[in-house]
């Protein structure tokens, strides 16, 4: 069984890991700066929120129009070029007097670039790691992302207070450019996984092909919906305990890190029912929020539930086993974009529910919806897992 030190011995993985740290830090550092800057200029909470998360929502457009590029561009050139583009775009956001429509146009462009970049990155990860080490490597990147988000948001807030929002944006631009330098210097040239030119038509054709397989559809729905609905639960931490929401978010992040660590290091047998059990664990503790538990119990429940996010590691491994190599990048990019979109939509839905019922009840409602979706998908996931073989679809 591979260990963490084994994946870090692979030079390409070390390059991807380092670039992920730098670019994740850039994204989370720029978030608070943009939110503060836009709120100061407009006084609008909605526009402030959109400035922080709008580029993530625009990834759906990238998945629909541009994702064929994930398998049809040389990985080193694509990743280096996208990091440069994100760095220059972030620097552009720091320009004094930038009109609000131009700012949101830049954010839209960043989201489109990030959508394709995710497909390229995770497709390359599947190439450079041995098949039995992919789950472990992906868990390392997930853990890195969680830690980087916590540290990046804290650093971003500190930079905004210490230097100014525009100064924080320039720091974020520098981190993107440093990531580009790492990718350019430490990745070797590799050919694209698929031939042909990327296009909107090719994106749609491959998306239809990916969606035409019933086992792949079930995997995608399992990656998007239960996860997204539980993120809706988390989005209500602020109205549930405005004075301690930060602690709830921190405990949820710690639970996610613990789950990814355990599943990455001690993966269950492929094809088993572990994904279903973990998805149910993801929702079940939040059902108890209907009883309005006090803070200590709420922290424990949030941490316990978030260990279930590790189901996504097992489901991604299954998606790889069901997908031909030439479509790996687009398949994983579609997963990432769909997940972010589902999370954003679920957060909006949770907010709407909380307009009518107490926040604890709304959390339980979203958790119940997640559990119902998982139970509906469970028979197909179990059947597909039983039929799955290690070499399935990897031609």
mmCIF file of C-alpha atoms in Angstrom:
data_model
loop_
_atom_site.group_PDB
_atom_site.id
_atom_site.type_symbol
_atom_site.label_atom_id
_atom_site.label_comp_id
_atom_site.label_asym_id
_atom_site.label_seq_id
_atom_site.Cartn_x
_atom_site.Cartn_y
_atom_site.Cartn_z
ATOM 1 C CA UNK A 1 0.000 0.000 0.000
ATOM 2 C CA UNK A 2 1.500 3.417 -0.974
ATOM 3 C CA UNK A 3 2.306 5.888 1.807
ATOM 4 C CA UNK A 4 2.348 9.692 1.774
ATOM 5 C CA UNK A 5 6.126 9.740 1.394
ATOM 6 C CA UNK A 6 5.786 7.665 -1.778
ATOM 7 C CA UNK A 7 3.659 10.236 -3.603
ATOM 8 C CA UNK A 8 5.973 13.053 -2.506
ATOM 9 C CA UNK A 9 8.895 11.183 -4.093
ATOM 10 C CA UNK A 10 7.306 11.813 -7.510
ATOM 11 C CA UNK A 11 8.706 15.136 -8.853
ATOM 12 C CA UNK A 12 5.595 16.010 -10.860
ATOM 13 C CA UNK A 13 3.396 15.523 -7.810
ATOM 14 C CA UNK A 14 5.643 17.786 -5.739
ATOM 15 C CA UNK A 15 5.350 20.468 -8.426
ATOM 16 C CA UNK A 16 1.559 20.200 -8.523
ATOM 17 C CA UNK A 17 1.369 20.258 -4.730
ATOM 18 C CA UNK A 18 3.568 23.376 -4.443
ATOM 19 C CA UNK A 19 1.624 25.186 -7.163
ATOM 20 C CA UNK A 20 -1.654 24.226 -5.472
ATOM 21 C CA UNK A 21 -0.465 25.743 -2.187
ATOM 22 C CA UNK A 22 0.573 28.990 -3.897
ATOM 23 C CA UNK A 23 -2.520 29.346 -6.070
ATOM 24 C CA UNK A 24 -4.898 28.297 -3.296
ATOM 25 C CA UNK A 25 -3.296 30.917 -1.083
ATOM 26 C CA UNK A 26 -3.728 33.483 -3.844
ATOM 27 C CA UNK A 27 -7.428 32.705 -4.305
ATOM 28 C CA UNK A 28 -8.253 32.848 -0.604
ATOM 29 C CA UNK A 29 -6.112 35.928 0.024
ATOM 30 C CA UNK A 30 -7.860 37.846 -2.743
ATOM 31 C CA UNK A 31 -11.366 36.884 -1.553
ATOM 32 C CA UNK A 32 -11.593 39.075 1.570
ATOM 33 C CA UNK A 33 -9.845 41.923 -0.276
ATOM 34 C CA UNK A 34 -12.391 41.901 -3.096
ATOM 35 C CA UNK A 35 -15.324 41.626 -0.699
ATOM 36 C CA UNK A 36 -14.153 44.592 1.387
ATOM 37 C CA UNK A 37 -13.286 46.685 -1.665
ATOM 38 C CA UNK A 38 -16.621 46.136 -3.405
ATOM 39 C CA UNK A 39 -18.656 46.631 -0.226
ATOM 40 C CA UNK A 40 -16.846 49.899 0.495
ATOM 41 C CA UNK A 41 -17.599 51.112 -3.042
ATOM 42 C CA UNK A 42 -21.240 49.977 -3.270
ATOM 43 C CA UNK A 43 -22.571 49.269 0.231
ATOM 44 C CA UNK A 44 -24.199 46.143 -1.267
ATOM 45 C CA UNK A 45 -23.842 42.803 0.568
ATOM 46 C CA UNK A 46 -25.008 40.980 -2.588
ATOM 47 C CA UNK A 47 -22.349 42.536 -4.828
ATOM 48 C CA UNK A 48 -19.729 41.983 -2.138
ATOM 49 C CA UNK A 49 -20.622 38.282 -1.944
ATOM 50 C CA UNK A 50 -20.664 37.929 -5.730
ATOM 51 C CA UNK A 51 -17.218 39.515 -5.937
ATOM 52 C CA UNK A 52 -15.874 36.839 -3.570
ATOM 53 C CA UNK A 53 -17.620 33.789 -5.031
ATOM 54 C CA UNK A 54 -18.813 34.833 -8.487
ATOM 55 C CA UNK A 55 -15.803 33.354 -10.286
ATOM 56 C CA UNK A 56 -16.605 29.934 -8.782
ATOM 57 C CA UNK A 57 -20.178 30.100 -10.049
ATOM 58 C CA UNK A 58 -18.937 31.045 -13.539
ATOM 59 C CA UNK A 59 -17.107 27.719 -13.713
ATOM 60 C CA UNK A 60 -20.384 26.151 -14.857
ATOM 61 C CA UNK A 61 -20.053 28.183 -18.048
ATOM 62 C CA UNK A 62 -16.512 26.916 -18.460
ATOM 63 C CA UNK A 63 -17.675 23.316 -18.045
ATOM 64 C CA UNK A 64 -20.343 23.807 -20.703
ATOM 65 C CA UNK A 65 -18.224 25.639 -23.283
ATOM 66 C CA UNK A 66 -14.477 25.142 -22.816
ATOM 67 C CA UNK A 67 -13.814 21.902 -20.939
ATOM 68 C CA UNK A 68 -12.654 19.982 -24.034
ATOM 69 C CA UNK A 69 -9.410 21.963 -23.713
ATOM 70 C CA UNK A 70 -8.590 20.005 -20.527
ATOM 71 C CA UNK A 71 -7.519 16.974 -22.570
ATOM 72 C CA UNK A 72 -6.416 18.726 -25.772
ATOM 73 C CA UNK A 73 -3.760 21.112 -24.444
ATOM 74 C CA UNK A 74 -0.226 20.137 -23.320
ATOM 75 C CA UNK A 75 -0.452 20.110 -19.505
ATOM 76 C CA UNK A 76 2.656 22.169 -18.680
ATOM 77 C CA UNK A 77 1.803 24.939 -21.129
ATOM 78 C CA UNK A 78 -1.857 25.003 -20.078
ATOM 79 C CA UNK A 79 -1.152 25.107 -16.334
ATOM 80 C CA UNK A 80 1.639 27.666 -16.628
ATOM 81 C CA UNK A 81 -0.378 29.886 -18.957
ATOM 82 C CA UNK A 82 -3.460 29.761 -16.757
ATOM 83 C CA UNK A 83 -1.447 30.662 -13.631
ATOM 84 C CA UNK A 84 0.043 33.642 -15.491
ATOM 85 C CA UNK A 85 -3.409 34.714 -16.687
ATOM 86 C CA UNK A 86 -4.862 34.469 -13.169
ATOM 87 C CA UNK A 87 -1.954 36.484 -11.764
ATOM 88 C CA UNK A 88 -2.311 39.255 -14.340
ATOM 89 C CA UNK A 89 -6.098 39.321 -13.880
ATOM 90 C CA UNK A 90 -5.718 39.633 -10.103
ATOM 91 C CA UNK A 91 -3.269 42.508 -10.574
ATOM 92 C CA UNK A 92 -5.799 44.150 -12.905
ATOM 93 C CA UNK A 93 -8.446 43.945 -10.152
ATOM 94 C CA UNK A 94 -6.153 46.060 -7.963
ATOM 95 C CA UNK A 95 -6.186 49.012 -10.391
ATOM 96 C CA UNK A 96 -7.669 52.131 -8.765
ATOM 97 C CA UNK A 97 -10.909 53.283 -10.353
ATOM 98 C CA UNK A 98 -11.652 50.005 -12.149
ATOM 99 C CA UNK A 99 -15.378 50.203 -13.062
ATOM 100 C CA UNK A 100 -17.597 47.617 -11.403
ATOM 101 C CA UNK A 101 -18.742 46.022 -14.716
ATOM 102 C CA UNK A 102 -15.090 45.609 -15.714
ATOM 103 C CA UNK A 103 -14.292 44.043 -12.330
ATOM 104 C CA UNK A 104 -17.022 41.437 -12.750
ATOM 105 C CA UNK A 105 -15.948 40.797 -16.349
ATOM 106 C CA UNK A 106 -12.443 39.998 -15.056
ATOM 107 C CA UNK A 107 -13.933 37.680 -12.421
ATOM 108 C CA UNK A 108 -15.938 35.904 -15.123
ATOM 109 C CA UNK A 109 -12.752 35.374 -17.115
ATOM 110 C CA UNK A 110 -10.971 34.022 -14.047
ATOM 111 C CA UNK A 111 -13.760 31.508 -13.488
ATOM 112 C CA UNK A 112 -13.567 30.284 -17.096
ATOM 113 C CA UNK A 113 -9.797 29.849 -16.847
ATOM 114 C CA UNK A 114 -10.073 28.090 -13.477
ATOM 115 C CA UNK A 115 -12.672 25.651 -14.853
ATOM 116 C CA UNK A 116 -10.333 24.399 -17.571
ATOM 117 C CA UNK A 117 -7.302 24.482 -15.260
ATOM 118 C CA UNK A 118 -8.972 22.113 -12.800
ATOM 119 C CA UNK A 119 -9.543 19.556 -15.541
ATOM 120 C CA UNK A 120 -5.950 19.822 -16.764
ATOM 121 C CA UNK A 121 -4.502 19.560 -13.239
ATOM 122 C CA UNK A 122 -6.495 16.543 -12.106
ATOM 123 C CA UNK A 123 -6.081 14.805 -15.449
ATOM 124 C CA UNK A 124 -2.307 15.235 -15.140
ATOM 125 C CA UNK A 125 -2.443 13.975 -11.554
ATOM 126 C CA UNK A 126 -4.054 10.753 -12.791
ATOM 127 C CA UNK A 127 -1.202 10.383 -15.290
ATOM 128 C CA UNK A 128 1.769 10.995 -13.003
ATOM 129 C CA UNK A 129 0.585 8.866 -10.066
ATOM 130 C CA UNK A 130 0.341 5.071 -10.167
ATOM 131 C CA UNK A 131 -3.265 3.905 -10.212
ATOM 132 C CA UNK A 132 -3.108 2.608 -6.641
ATOM 133 C CA UNK A 133 -1.726 5.972 -5.432
ATOM 134 C CA UNK A 134 -4.286 8.305 -7.039
ATOM 135 C CA UNK A 135 -6.651 8.249 -4.075
ATOM 136 C CA UNK A 136 -3.778 9.004 -1.685
ATOM 137 C CA UNK A 137 -2.460 11.848 -3.846
ATOM 138 C CA UNK A 138 -5.910 13.365 -4.240
ATOM 139 C CA UNK A 139 -6.443 13.194 -0.486
ATOM 140 C CA UNK A 140 -3.176 15.116 0.019
ATOM 141 C CA UNK A 141 -4.396 17.870 -2.317
ATOM 142 C CA UNK A 142 -7.773 17.954 -0.535
ATOM 143 C CA UNK A 143 -6.066 18.325 2.838
ATOM 144 C CA UNK A 144 -3.774 20.981 1.417
ATOM 145 C CA UNK A 145 -6.795 22.859 0.090
ATOM 146 C CA UNK A 146 -8.506 22.823 3.484
ATOM 147 C CA UNK A 147 -5.446 24.072 5.348
ATOM 148 C CA UNK A 148 -4.730 26.677 2.663
ATOM 149 C CA UNK A 149 -8.283 27.997 2.842
ATOM 150 C CA UNK A 150 -8.081 28.477 6.612
ATOM 151 C CA UNK A 151 -4.644 30.124 6.436
ATOM 152 C CA UNK A 152 -5.415 32.093 3.269
ATOM 153 C CA UNK A 153 -8.618 33.667 4.549
ATOM 154 C CA UNK A 154 -6.873 34.603 7.792
ATOM 155 C CA UNK A 155 -3.902 36.059 5.900
ATOM 156 C CA UNK A 156 -6.181 37.897 3.494
ATOM 157 C CA UNK A 157 -8.077 39.540 6.340
ATOM 158 C CA UNK A 158 -4.797 40.516 8.021
ATOM 159 C CA UNK A 159 -3.388 41.981 4.792
ATOM 160 C CA UNK A 160 -6.539 44.009 4.177
ATOM 161 C CA UNK A 161 -6.208 45.495 7.654
ATOM 162 C CA UNK A 162 -2.454 46.028 7.420
ATOM 163 C CA UNK A 163 -1.914 47.348 3.891
ATOM 164 C CA UNK A 164 -5.278 47.802 2.061
ATOM 165 C CA UNK A 165 -7.502 45.642 -0.145
ATOM 166 C CA UNK A 166 -5.505 46.577 -3.254
ATOM 167 C CA UNK A 167 -2.255 45.671 -1.522
ATOM 168 C CA UNK A 168 -3.685 42.255 -0.628
ATOM 169 C CA UNK A 169 -4.715 41.746 -4.263
ATOM 170 C CA UNK A 170 -1.161 42.489 -5.413
ATOM 171 C CA UNK A 171 0.171 39.904 -2.948
ATOM 172 C CA UNK A 172 -2.320 37.384 -4.367
ATOM 173 C CA UNK A 173 -1.175 38.224 -7.907
ATOM 174 C CA UNK A 174 2.410 37.549 -6.833
ATOM 175 C CA UNK A 175 1.414 34.136 -5.456
ATOM 176 C CA UNK A 176 -0.222 33.212 -8.775
ATOM 177 C CA UNK A 177 2.926 34.234 -10.646
ATOM 178 C CA UNK A 178 5.085 32.218 -8.241
ATOM 179 C CA UNK A 179 2.871 29.216 -8.974
ATOM 180 C CA UNK A 180 3.409 29.764 -12.697
ATOM 181 C CA UNK A 181 7.185 29.767 -12.161
ATOM 182 C CA UNK A 182 7.013 26.474 -10.230
ATOM 183 C CA UNK A 183 4.922 24.807 -12.928
ATOM 184 C CA UNK A 184 7.140 26.068 -15.750
ATOM 185 C CA UNK A 185 10.358 25.058 -14.046
ATOM 186 C CA UNK A 186 9.422 21.747 -12.418
ATOM 187 C CA UNK A 187 7.008 20.081 -14.836
ATOM 188 C CA UNK A 188 8.354 18.382 -17.939
ATOM 189 C CA UNK A 189 6.703 18.640 -21.317
ATOM 190 C CA UNK A 190 4.033 16.020 -21.937
ATOM 191 C CA UNK A 191 1.717 15.595 -24.913
ATOM 192 C CA UNK A 192 -2.001 16.279 -24.681
ATOM 193 C CA UNK A 193 -4.096 13.244 -23.760
ATOM 194 C CA UNK A 194 -6.398 13.633 -26.773
ATOM 195 C CA UNK A 195 -5.984 14.838 -30.338
ATOM 196 C CA UNK A 196 -7.962 17.548 -32.098
ATOM 197 C CA UNK A 197 -8.681 21.172 -31.383
ATOM 198 C CA UNK A 198 -10.686 22.215 -28.297
ATOM 199 C CA UNK A 199 -14.045 23.716 -29.188
ATOM 200 C CA UNK A 200 -17.513 24.305 -27.814
ATOM 201 C CA UNK A 201 -18.858 21.528 -30.036
ATOM 202 C CA UNK A 202 -16.243 19.068 -28.799
ATOM 203 C CA UNK A 203 -16.985 20.062 -25.199
ATOM 204 C CA UNK A 204 -20.673 19.329 -25.681
ATOM 205 C CA UNK A 205 -19.966 16.059 -27.512
ATOM 206 C CA UNK A 206 -17.697 14.742 -24.750
ATOM 207 C CA UNK A 207 -20.024 15.925 -21.986
ATOM 208 C CA UNK A 208 -22.892 14.049 -23.655
ATOM 209 C CA UNK A 209 -20.700 10.963 -23.943
ATOM 210 C CA UNK A 210 -19.685 11.169 -20.289
ATOM 211 C CA UNK A 211 -23.313 11.610 -19.254
ATOM 212 C CA UNK A 212 -24.576 8.779 -21.505
ATOM 213 C CA UNK A 213 -23.228 6.076 -19.180
ATOM 214 C CA UNK A 214 -25.631 5.258 -16.339
ATOM 215 C CA UNK A 215 -22.832 4.287 -13.879
ATOM 216 C CA UNK A 216 -21.000 7.555 -14.595
ATOM 217 C CA UNK A 217 -24.246 9.520 -14.171
ATOM 218 C CA UNK A 218 -24.755 7.982 -10.757
ATOM 219 C CA UNK A 219 -21.197 8.825 -9.760
ATOM 220 C CA UNK A 220 -21.593 12.441 -10.891
ATOM 221 C CA UNK A 221 -24.896 12.847 -9.063
ATOM 222 C CA UNK A 222 -23.355 11.299 -5.945
ATOM 223 C CA UNK A 223 -20.407 13.696 -6.160
ATOM 224 C CA UNK A 224 -22.598 16.766 -6.657
ATOM 225 C CA UNK A 225 -25.889 16.468 -4.780
ATOM 226 C CA UNK A 226 -25.343 14.985 -1.271
ATOM 227 C CA UNK A 227 -22.158 17.042 -0.910
ATOM 228 C CA UNK A 228 -23.806 20.230 -2.165
ATOM 229 C CA UNK A 229 -26.835 19.894 0.113
ATOM 230 C CA UNK A 230 -24.583 19.484 3.164
ATOM 231 C CA UNK A 231 -22.628 22.578 2.164
ATOM 232 C CA UNK A 232 -26.063 24.214 2.376
ATOM 233 C CA UNK A 233 -26.118 23.074 6.029
ATOM 234 C CA UNK A 234 -22.733 24.717 6.604
ATOM 235 C CA UNK A 235 -23.865 27.937 4.958
ATOM 236 C CA UNK A 236 -26.322 28.371 7.869
ATOM 237 C CA UNK A 237 -23.664 28.340 10.598
ATOM 238 C CA UNK A 238 -23.760 32.125 10.768
ATOM 239 C CA UNK A 239 -27.512 32.444 11.432
ATOM 240 C CA UNK A 240 -27.363 29.412 13.758
ATOM 241 C CA UNK A 241 -24.626 30.828 16.004
ATOM 242 C CA UNK A 242 -23.514 34.273 14.782
ATOM 243 C CA UNK A 243 -21.115 34.593 17.719
ATOM 244 C CA UNK A 244 -19.403 31.222 17.164
ATOM 245 C CA UNK A 245 -19.791 30.530 13.441
ATOM 246 C CA UNK A 246 -16.013 30.626 12.992
ATOM 247 C CA UNK A 247 -15.610 27.745 15.453
ATOM 248 C CA UNK A 248 -18.225 25.706 13.599
ATOM 249 C CA UNK A 249 -16.461 26.272 10.275
ATOM 250 C CA UNK A 250 -13.113 25.353 11.835
ATOM 251 C CA UNK A 251 -14.463 22.114 13.314
ATOM 252 C CA UNK A 252 -16.066 21.205 9.995
ATOM 253 C CA UNK A 253 -12.726 21.785 8.247
ATOM 254 C CA UNK A 254 -10.913 19.647 10.821
ATOM 255 C CA UNK A 255 -13.421 16.832 10.326
ATOM 256 C CA UNK A 256 -12.922 16.977 6.566
ATOM 257 C CA UNK A 257 -9.140 16.807 6.987
ATOM 258 C CA UNK A 258 -9.465 13.825 9.313
ATOM 259 C CA UNK A 259 -11.746 11.967 6.902
ATOM 260 C CA UNK A 260 -9.507 12.594 3.901
ATOM 261 C CA UNK A 261 -6.451 11.489 5.868
ATOM 262 C CA UNK A 262 -8.019 8.215 6.995
ATOM 263 C CA UNK A 263 -9.562 7.274 3.645
ATOM 264 C CA UNK A 264 -6.450 8.307 1.735
ATOM 265 C CA UNK A 265 -4.146 6.274 3.977
ATOM 266 C CA UNK A 266 -6.442 3.290 4.623
ATOM 267 C CA UNK A 267 -8.759 3.070 1.591
ATOM 268 C CA UNK A 268 -11.591 0.530 1.680
ATOM 269 C CA UNK A 269 -11.835 -2.075 -1.040
ATOM 270 C CA UNK A 270 -12.803 -0.716 -4.441
ATOM 271 C CA UNK A 271 -16.371 -1.454 -5.403
ATOM 272 C CA UNK A 272 -17.642 -1.701 -1.826
ATOM 273 C CA UNK A 273 -20.445 0.231 -0.160
ATOM 274 C CA UNK A 274 -18.131 2.633 1.678
ATOM 275 C CA UNK A 275 -19.152 5.660 -0.484
ATOM 276 C CA UNK A 276 -22.807 5.200 0.483
ATOM 277 C CA UNK A 277 -21.997 4.859 4.179
ATOM 278 C CA UNK A 278 -19.796 7.957 4.119
ATOM 279 C CA UNK A 279 -22.436 9.999 2.289
ATOM 280 C CA UNK A 280 -24.998 9.030 4.925
ATOM 281 C CA UNK A 281 -22.510 9.984 7.649
ATOM 282 C CA UNK A 282 -22.128 13.339 5.912
ATOM 283 C CA UNK A 283 -25.810 14.120 6.478
ATOM 284 C CA UNK A 284 -26.853 12.238 9.617
ATOM 285 C CA UNK A 285 -25.272 14.420 12.349
ATOM 286 C CA UNK A 286 -26.883 17.550 10.923
ATOM 287 C CA UNK A 287 -30.351 16.037 11.437
ATOM 288 C CA UNK A 288 -29.794 16.605 15.175
ATOM 289 C CA UNK A 289 -29.562 20.357 14.631
ATOM 290 C CA UNK A 290 -33.372 20.339 14.628
ATOM 291 C CA UNK A 291 -33.003 19.916 18.420
ATOM 292 C CA UNK A 292 -30.874 23.096 18.588
ATOM 293 C CA UNK A 293 -27.851 21.521 20.314
ATOM 294 C CA UNK A 294 -25.626 23.766 22.391
ATOM 295 C CA UNK A 295 -22.266 24.872 21.079
ATOM 296 C CA UNK A 296 -20.125 21.936 22.337
ATOM 297 C CA UNK A 297 -22.434 19.365 20.766
ATOM 298 C CA UNK A 298 -22.821 21.427 17.594
ATOM 299 C CA UNK A 299 -19.027 21.488 17.186
ATOM 300 C CA UNK A 300 -18.803 17.712 17.630
ATOM 301 C CA UNK A 301 -21.639 17.101 15.173
ATOM 302 C CA UNK A 302 -20.114 19.378 12.523
ATOM 303 C CA UNK A 303 -16.726 17.666 12.810
ATOM 304 C CA UNK A 304 -18.249 14.171 12.686
ATOM 305 C CA UNK A 305 -20.397 14.989 9.669
ATOM 306 C CA UNK A 306 -17.519 16.466 7.675
ATOM 307 C CA UNK A 307 -15.518 13.242 7.814
ATOM 308 C CA UNK A 308 -18.105 12.010 5.302
ATOM 309 C CA UNK A 309 -16.765 14.390 2.646
ATOM 310 C CA UNK A 310 -14.076 11.738 2.092
ATOM 311 C CA UNK A 311 -16.682 9.831 0.056
ATOM 312 C CA UNK A 312 -15.693 12.104 -2.828
ATOM 313 C CA UNK A 313 -12.218 10.498 -2.919
ATOM 314 C CA UNK A 314 -13.713 7.036 -3.430
ATOM 315 C CA UNK A 315 -16.201 8.323 -5.982
ATOM 316 C CA UNK A 316 -13.485 10.135 -7.950
ATOM 317 C CA UNK A 317 -11.486 6.908 -8.070
ATOM 318 C CA UNK A 318 -14.584 5.132 -9.380
ATOM 319 C CA UNK A 319 -15.114 7.876 -11.971
ATOM 320 C CA UNK A 320 -11.544 7.360 -13.203
ATOM 321 C CA UNK A 321 -12.121 3.613 -13.490
ATOM 322 C CA UNK A 322 -15.233 4.260 -15.610
ATOM 323 C CA UNK A 323 -13.655 6.856 -17.926
ATOM 324 C CA UNK A 324 -11.353 6.342 -20.937
ATOM 325 C CA UNK A 325 -7.937 7.969 -20.490
ATOM 326 C CA UNK A 326 -8.490 10.439 -23.354
ATOM 327 C CA UNK A 327 -11.423 11.991 -21.446
ATOM 328 C CA UNK A 328 -9.918 11.977 -17.933
ATOM 329 C CA UNK A 329 -9.295 15.716 -17.718
ATOM 330 C CA UNK A 330 -12.745 16.695 -18.924
ATOM 331 C CA UNK A 331 -14.405 14.083 -16.689
ATOM 332 C CA UNK A 332 -12.648 15.376 -13.562
ATOM 333 C CA UNK A 333 -13.128 19.002 -14.591
ATOM 334 C CA UNK A 334 -16.852 18.395 -15.060
ATOM 335 C CA UNK A 335 -16.972 16.897 -11.568
ATOM 336 C CA UNK A 336 -15.235 19.931 -10.040
ATOM 337 C CA UNK A 337 -17.398 22.513 -11.830
ATOM 338 C CA UNK A 338 -20.625 20.644 -11.109
ATOM 339 C CA UNK A 339 -19.697 20.325 -7.439
ATOM 340 C CA UNK A 340 -19.039 24.053 -7.053
ATOM 341 C CA UNK A 341 -22.289 24.897 -8.825
ATOM 342 C CA UNK A 342 -24.300 22.473 -6.671
ATOM 343 C CA UNK A 343 -22.755 23.920 -3.520
ATOM 344 C CA UNK A 344 -23.617 27.476 -4.538
ATOM 345 C CA UNK A 345 -27.177 26.528 -5.455
ATOM 346 C CA UNK A 346 -27.639 24.576 -2.208
ATOM 347 C CA UNK A 347 -26.365 27.507 -0.144
ATOM 348 C CA UNK A 348 -28.942 29.755 -1.818
ATOM 349 C CA UNK A 349 -31.677 27.162 -1.206
ATOM 350 C CA UNK A 350 -30.665 26.802 2.453
ATOM 351 C CA UNK A 351 -30.836 30.563 2.887
ATOM 352 C CA UNK A 352 -34.327 30.587 1.400
ATOM 353 C CA UNK A 353 -35.494 27.805 3.750
ATOM 354 C CA UNK A 354 -34.043 29.676 6.722
ATOM 355 C CA UNK A 355 -36.238 32.658 5.852
ATOM 356 C CA UNK A 356 -39.244 30.601 6.970
ATOM 357 C CA UNK A 357 -37.986 28.304 9.734
ATOM 358 C CA UNK A 358 -35.296 28.546 12.455
ATOM 359 C CA UNK A 359 -31.727 28.006 11.259
ATOM 360 C CA UNK A 360 -31.374 24.699 13.155
ATOM 361 C CA UNK A 361 -34.520 23.346 11.483
ATOM 362 C CA UNK A 362 -33.307 24.526 8.065
ATOM 363 C CA UNK A 363 -29.991 22.709 8.627
ATOM 364 C CA UNK A 364 -31.902 19.522 9.430
ATOM 365 C CA UNK A 365 -34.088 19.947 6.329
ATOM 366 C CA UNK A 366 -31.029 20.228 4.060
ATOM 367 C CA UNK A 367 -29.440 17.211 5.777
ATOM 368 C CA UNK A 368 -32.603 15.178 5.295
ATOM 369 C CA UNK A 369 -32.638 16.084 1.601
ATOM 370 C CA UNK A 370 -29.016 14.943 1.308
ATOM 371 C CA UNK A 371 -29.795 11.609 2.999
ATOM 372 C CA UNK A 372 -32.836 11.025 0.776
ATOM 373 C CA UNK A 373 -30.770 11.651 -2.365
ATOM 374 C CA UNK A 374 -28.076 9.253 -1.128
ATOM 375 C CA UNK A 375 -30.608 6.522 -0.374
ATOM 376 C CA UNK A 376 -32.131 6.969 -3.835
ATOM 377 C CA UNK A 377 -28.722 6.589 -5.482
ATOM 378 C CA UNK A 378 -27.500 3.796 -3.183
ATOM 379 C CA UNK A 379 -28.887 0.714 -5.028
ATOM 380 C CA UNK A 380 -27.265 1.764 -8.302
ATOM 381 C CA UNK A 381 -23.968 2.656 -6.620
ATOM 382 C CA UNK A 382 -23.843 -0.735 -4.898
ATOM 383 C CA UNK A 383 -24.656 -2.553 -8.145
ATOM 384 C CA UNK A 384 -22.076 -0.586 -10.112
ATOM 385 C CA UNK A 385 -19.458 -1.129 -7.409
ATOM 386 C CA UNK A 386 -19.985 -4.885 -7.468
ATOM 387 C CA UNK A 387 -19.476 -4.977 -11.235
ATOM 388 C CA UNK A 388 -16.455 -2.652 -11.229
ATOM 389 C CA UNK A 389 -13.032 -4.086 -12.044
ATOM 390 C CA UNK A 390 -9.719 -2.282 -11.597
ATOM 391 C CA UNK A 391 -9.146 -1.940 -15.325
ATOM 392 C CA UNK A 392 -12.661 -0.880 -16.276
ATOM 393 C CA UNK A 393 -12.812 1.958 -18.760
ATOM 394 C CA UNK A 394 -9.093 2.846 -18.615
ATOM 395 C CA UNK A 395 -8.424 2.158 -22.253
#
